[in-house]
XYZ file of C-alpha atoms in Angstrom:
395
model
C -10.404 -6.484 -31.279
C -8.048 -9.531 -30.908
C -6.949 -10.476 -28.091
C -3.102 -12.168 -27.897
C -2.213 -15.189 -25.415
C 0.471 -13.982 -23.459
C 2.119 -17.749 -22.670
C 4.723 -17.876 -19.968
C 7.408 -19.945 -22.098
C 9.838 -18.227 -23.992
C 9.844 -20.475 -27.101
C 7.473 -19.604 -30.055
C 4.866 -21.081 -31.267
C 3.229 -22.273 -34.426
C 5.893 -19.168 -36.119
C 7.529 -21.646 -38.782
C 8.254 -20.278 -42.190
C 5.806 -20.857 -45.463
C 7.367 -23.167 -48.266
C 9.868 -21.612 -49.416
C 9.752 -18.375 -47.449
C 12.390 -18.336 -44.865
C 12.733 -16.429 -41.860
C 14.109 -13.202 -41.237
C 15.543 -12.768 -37.688
C 15.666 -9.603 -36.356
C 17.754 -9.101 -33.346
C 17.940 -6.286 -31.316
C 20.544 -3.606 -33.417
C 19.566 -5.275 -36.645
C 18.007 -4.751 -40.085
C 16.318 -7.292 -42.204
C 15.842 -7.524 -46.127
C 13.956 -4.776 -47.368
C 10.922 -6.604 -48.180
C 10.782 -7.773 -44.964
C 7.809 -6.673 -42.586
C 10.259 -4.535 -39.474
C 8.998 -5.082 -36.313
C 9.284 -2.026 -33.176
C 9.053 -2.603 -29.548
C 8.287 0.400 -27.533
C 10.779 -0.280 -24.255
C 14.618 -0.288 -25.657
C 16.758 -3.608 -25.331
C 18.051 -3.529 -21.818
C 16.681 -0.860 -20.862
C 16.515 -0.497 -16.557
C 14.045 0.451 -14.011
C 11.381 0.414 -16.350
C 8.043 2.340 -14.453
C 5.667 -0.302 -13.864
C 2.707 1.074 -15.250
C 4.545 1.719 -18.950
C 2.423 1.052 -21.850
C 4.148 -1.317 -24.069
C 3.438 -1.612 -27.781
C 4.915 -3.919 -30.609
C 4.064 -2.304 -34.238
C 5.259 -3.456 -37.803
C 5.425 -2.439 -40.597
C 5.519 -4.063 -44.082
C 3.604 -6.474 -42.145
C 1.769 -8.129 -40.117
C 1.827 -9.478 -36.019
C 1.650 -13.171 -35.987
C 3.135 -13.555 -32.005
C 3.686 -11.318 -29.172
C 5.285 -12.830 -26.539
C 5.901 -10.865 -22.514
C 7.072 -12.823 -20.165
C 8.747 -12.702 -17.215
C 12.041 -14.456 -16.739
C 13.317 -13.477 -13.217
C 12.795 -11.661 -10.280
C 15.267 -10.363 -7.774
C 12.996 -11.286 -5.426
C 11.878 -14.592 -5.691
C 8.440 -14.223 -5.861
C 6.224 -15.383 -8.853
C 5.309 -13.284 -11.698
C 2.351 -13.373 -14.405
C 2.855 -13.008 -18.263
C 1.706 -9.862 -19.706
C -1.623 -9.908 -21.844
C -2.503 -7.508 -24.546
C -5.209 -6.099 -27.450
C -4.146 -6.573 -31.438
C -5.631 -3.719 -33.268
C -7.886 -5.339 -36.381
C -4.958 -4.387 -39.141
C -2.423 -6.980 -36.931
C -0.056 -3.575 -36.804
C -0.078 -2.933 -33.377
C 0.127 -4.441 -30.437
C -0.158 -3.269 -26.945
C -0.196 -4.221 -23.522
C -3.487 -4.681 -21.567
C -1.732 -4.561 -17.786
C 0.875 -3.673 -15.276
C 4.450 -4.804 -15.538
C 5.415 -6.527 -11.555
C 8.419 -5.257 -9.581
C 12.104 -6.461 -9.872
C 11.590 -8.076 -12.640
C 13.586 -8.719 -15.682
C 10.734 -8.874 -19.163
C 11.260 -11.210 -22.577
C 9.607 -9.981 -25.259
C 9.996 -11.363 -28.397
C 7.830 -11.100 -31.434
C 7.289 -12.888 -35.166
C 5.613 -10.833 -37.607
C 5.007 -11.221 -41.883
C 4.796 -9.933 -45.039
C 1.481 -10.230 -47.479
C 4.572 -12.641 -49.412
C 4.717 -14.330 -46.316
C 8.092 -13.477 -45.372
C 9.141 -13.373 -41.891
C 10.574 -11.436 -38.862
C 11.776 -12.787 -35.215
C 12.658 -9.710 -32.927
C 13.594 -9.798 -28.912
C 14.298 -7.301 -26.741
C 14.512 -7.725 -22.424
C 14.242 -5.185 -19.952
C 14.063 -4.918 -16.163
C 11.443 -3.092 -14.080
C 12.136 -1.191 -11.147
C 12.489 -1.463 -7.369
C 9.652 1.183 -6.296
C 11.029 2.823 -2.929
C 7.608 2.168 -1.371
C 4.504 -0.472 -1.227
C 1.215 -1.724 -0.518
C 0.079 -5.034 0.218
C -2.891 -6.767 0.326
C -4.505 -9.666 1.818
C -7.910 -11.927 -0.391
C -10.254 -13.966 1.582
C -12.365 -16.108 1.937
C -9.048 -18.745 1.433
C -8.678 -20.733 -1.439
C -10.360 -23.626 -0.657
C -12.824 -22.335 2.050
C -16.538 -23.544 2.752
C -17.805 -20.107 4.484
C -21.711 -19.206 5.629
C -23.712 -17.015 2.708
C -23.348 -13.716 5.128
C -19.675 -14.370 4.079
C -18.209 -11.269 1.886
C -14.476 -10.986 -0.598
C -12.538 -8.989 1.387
C -9.151 -7.016 0.293
C -7.575 -5.722 2.939
C -4.534 -3.396 2.838
C -1.444 -2.157 4.364
C -1.891 1.218 3.777
C -4.535 3.708 2.300
C -5.581 3.308 -1.071
C -6.115 6.972 -2.642
C -6.305 5.950 -6.306
C -8.877 3.168 -5.695
C -10.130 3.100 -9.940
C -6.622 1.706 -10.296
C -7.448 -0.893 -7.881
C -10.784 -1.448 -8.460
C -10.490 -2.243 -12.341
C -8.350 -4.906 -12.011
C -10.311 -7.125 -9.317
C -12.474 -9.470 -10.913
C -14.988 -12.101 -9.737
C -17.037 -14.988 -11.171
C -20.111 -17.560 -9.472
C -21.545 -20.128 -10.632
C -24.415 -19.706 -10.473
C -24.748 -16.641 -11.394
C -25.235 -13.547 -8.700
C -25.392 -10.349 -8.746
C -23.215 -8.363 -6.802
C -20.957 -5.061 -6.324
C -17.581 -4.025 -4.656
C -17.616 -1.885 -1.506
C -14.829 0.026 -0.294
C -14.298 0.856 4.142
C -12.499 1.131 7.175
C -12.846 -0.339 9.866
C -13.599 2.234 12.762
C -11.304 0.413 15.430
C -7.718 -0.631 13.281
C -8.414 1.739 10.812
C -8.074 -0.808 8.253
C -8.878 0.042 4.502
C -10.385 -2.105 2.352
C -12.888 -3.426 -0.192
C -15.815 -5.977 0.170
C -18.005 -7.454 -2.890
C -20.830 -9.269 -1.352
C -24.264 -10.635 -2.915
C -27.406 -8.603 -3.439
C -29.141 -10.486 -0.923
C -27.242 -13.580 0.766
C -25.708 -15.858 -1.174
C -26.719 -19.496 -2.642
C -25.857 -22.269 -0.870
C -23.192 -24.280 -2.731
C -22.386 -21.580 -4.586
C -18.789 -21.255 -5.940
C -16.922 -18.585 -6.418
C -13.528 -17.443 -7.858
C -11.811 -13.812 -7.336
C -8.713 -12.980 -9.642
C -6.900 -9.629 -8.282
C -4.430 -8.927 -11.309
C -2.363 -6.440 -9.051
C 0.970 -6.760 -9.660
C 2.191 -3.371 -10.584
C -0.890 -1.369 -9.460
C 0.094 2.109 -7.810
C -2.455 2.506 -5.103
C -1.222 6.089 -5.113
C 1.257 8.023 -4.241
C 4.197 5.904 -6.012
C 2.722 3.183 -3.250
C 2.410 -0.052 -5.563
C 1.625 -3.724 -5.047
C 3.551 -6.607 -5.784
C 1.646 -9.614 -6.796
C -1.119 -11.260 -8.539
C -3.515 -13.102 -5.997
C -6.628 -15.261 -6.284
C -8.881 -17.227 -4.238
C -12.115 -19.949 -4.951
C -14.371 -20.134 -2.494
C -17.728 -22.550 -1.948
C -20.899 -21.299 -0.194
C -22.313 -24.067 2.706
C -25.240 -23.982 4.687
C -27.318 -21.484 5.500
C -27.409 -20.985 8.698
C -28.947 -17.738 10.046
C -29.069 -17.141 14.035
C -31.805 -13.720 15.439
C -30.297 -12.501 19.104
C -33.831 -11.323 20.411
C -32.002 -9.670 23.547
C -35.024 -7.524 25.076
C -36.535 -11.872 24.787
C -32.870 -12.851 26.083
C -33.179 -15.906 23.239
C -31.506 -16.785 20.306
C -32.863 -18.629 17.731
C -30.585 -21.055 14.710
C -31.983 -21.579 11.857
C -30.621 -24.211 8.656
C -32.285 -24.089 5.889
C -34.776 -22.099 7.464
C -35.632 -24.864 9.783
C -35.234 -23.828 13.035
C -32.953 -26.184 15.100
C -33.352 -24.925 18.539
C -33.813 -21.190 20.657
C -31.148 -20.762 23.765
C -31.584 -18.674 26.223
C -29.335 -15.772 26.291
C -27.116 -12.394 28.257
C -26.535 -9.720 26.067
C -24.897 -6.136 27.462
C -25.454 -4.118 30.107
C -27.070 -1.175 30.485
C -23.537 0.598 30.335
C -22.223 -1.782 27.377
C -25.325 -2.320 25.619
C -24.504 -5.335 22.343
C -24.443 -3.904 19.043
C -27.410 -3.913 16.769
C -27.977 -4.924 13.719
C -26.221 -7.507 11.434
C -23.056 -9.245 12.107
C -21.434 -11.886 10.411
C -18.309 -14.653 12.172
C -15.374 -13.976 11.083
C -13.883 -16.671 13.298
C -13.813 -18.499 15.937
C -11.877 -20.461 19.202
C -13.043 -22.838 21.449
C -10.293 -21.102 23.715
C -9.559 -17.357 24.060
C -7.828 -14.874 26.814
C -10.024 -12.074 27.226
C -8.508 -8.647 28.521
C -10.756 -5.656 29.160
C -7.687 -3.342 28.384
C -7.913 -4.176 24.472
C -11.182 -2.977 23.877
C -10.770 0.598 26.237
C -12.841 -0.956 29.679
C -9.927 -0.588 31.964
C -9.201 -3.422 34.425
C -12.994 -5.363 34.091
C -11.813 -8.145 33.739
C -9.516 -10.513 32.312
C -10.124 -14.601 31.322
C -9.655 -17.697 29.365
C -13.860 -18.047 27.783
C -14.514 -20.704 25.988
C -16.032 -21.577 22.829
C -16.154 -18.529 21.426
C -17.275 -17.021 18.068
C -15.962 -13.477 16.678
C -18.592 -10.840 15.208
C -16.745 -8.044 15.654
C -13.307 -6.170 15.420
C -14.576 -3.613 18.546
C -14.661 -6.999 20.082
C -18.096 -8.498 20.157
C -18.278 -12.360 20.791
C -20.992 -15.142 21.480
C -18.999 -17.440 24.488
C -19.575 -19.720 26.945
C -20.343 -17.368 30.725
C -20.898 -19.835 33.015
C -20.293 -17.117 36.125
C -22.846 -15.470 34.538
C -25.872 -18.151 34.638
C -27.915 -16.898 37.017
C -28.951 -14.203 34.521
C -28.788 -15.698 30.905
C -31.893 -15.792 30.140
C -33.024 -13.182 32.477
C -31.336 -10.038 31.812
C -28.525 -8.600 29.778
C -25.699 -7.962 31.621
C -22.327 -8.202 30.385
C -19.598 -5.691 28.885
C -20.893 -6.260 25.321
C -20.565 -9.687 24.371
C -23.323 -12.126 24.243
C -23.116 -15.202 27.216
C -24.475 -18.750 27.196
C -24.522 -21.433 29.052
C -21.707 -23.784 28.798
C -23.662 -26.642 26.808
C -25.295 -23.777 25.076
C -22.226 -22.079 23.830
C -20.591 -25.737 22.946
C -23.605 -26.366 20.602
C -23.481 -23.692 19.024
C -19.978 -23.358 18.204
C -19.763 -26.920 16.814
C -22.388 -25.033 13.991
C -20.938 -21.939 13.139
C -18.653 -21.809 10.476
C -17.414 -18.074 8.823
C -19.574 -16.151 7.140
C -22.387 -17.256 9.063
C -25.248 -14.868 9.701
C -26.174 -13.325 12.958
C -28.956 -10.610 13.397
C -28.927 -8.848 16.783
C -32.646 -6.888 18.104
C -33.584 -5.407 21.041
C -30.668 -4.380 22.318
C -30.067 -0.381 23.889
C -26.864 -0.185 21.848
C -25.980 1.105 18.832
C -26.296 -0.073 14.728
C -23.112 -1.946 14.175
C -20.591 -0.425 11.695
C -20.269 -2.012 8.805
C -16.258 -1.660 8.669
C -16.611 -3.157 11.983
C -16.113 -6.311 11.670
C -17.439 -8.107 7.834
C -20.914 -5.249 8.806
C -21.359 -4.960 4.755
C -25.266 -6.439 5.136
C -26.312 -3.019 7.520
C -26.316 -2.065 3.974
C -29.665 -1.841 1.591
C -27.545 -3.165 -1.561
C -28.586 0.110 -3.716
C -26.614 2.490 -1.443
C -23.765 -0.308 -1.027
C -23.444 -0.385 -4.655
C -22.307 3.416 -4.356
C -19.621 2.709 -2.127
C -18.003 1.417 -5.313
C -14.826 3.649 -7.109
C -17.019 2.950 -10.192
C -20.303 2.390 -9.726
C -22.824 0.686 -12.583
C -24.445 4.062 -14.197
């Protein structure tokens, strides 16, 4: 089918009349001459509270459609809005909108059609979409322009649970240069309860990959008439291939960059009653100085202190950080409350080299495997099983 480009400008371009064939203007409520094409717009002029999933259709009789422009003229809440794209049928007599409308928005529809003899009709309508009584919000990561490690998934987090996952997922697009195979998968964090959908590659990202994510979500009902308010997008780049392996049976950590070992460092992991998670974790963020309070992770009043050079690995509270109070145990035994402790100098060295998205693989602990929703634990599923978490699995 022929795709019509929908422009944000209201003015038509390329729609001047053929020589000797004056335009016929068919405004709302008017009729054109019998020889001129007739235009019908499915949403009436002046309509209000138009549902966001309305299937807008434009049809031409006694002629064909030359242009259809559907653009937001303003939004009561001040948010920027996007134009509505659509497709023409093969006969160029019917145009159908290809996406949902934005909420609380005034739209202008401007259409030009021509008869076989070249006579033209131009018409326009205006309508306003509804203001939903309930809303959802989505947060997309990584940040636009960010450079991240080879393990960083695309993340789209929701304030409220999504019951219509297909409606959301079909509006998401990931484009990579070079081309990288990957899949969306739905996850719920067992500690925060937050629902999200991630896109991860089949294997770790190649260094230098440029990734663009588009989420055309404005007006999408996530279920129960809880609507998303806007489109969002991000473009980020994959940086150095940095993988840290932590062997807690040997009480040591080994950092590699682009396959080359940089250093092996002594560590101390979680003790027998609070063991560190096994499995693959991804650096979520880091802080040069952070307060850690045991009450926030369900350990009562065991500790309350400021910690230096902390790399955040799970939402349940796993960090890799300086632990000078544990100096006599580092490299010899596991005695922490679940974090991975280093000397202050080693922690600073590792902190300086860590970026969000770097991989940390922990083995040798007596603790359980990290849940895929606990932090960015996507890599703890084999890729074939990961793909099954998509709401639209490939056939």
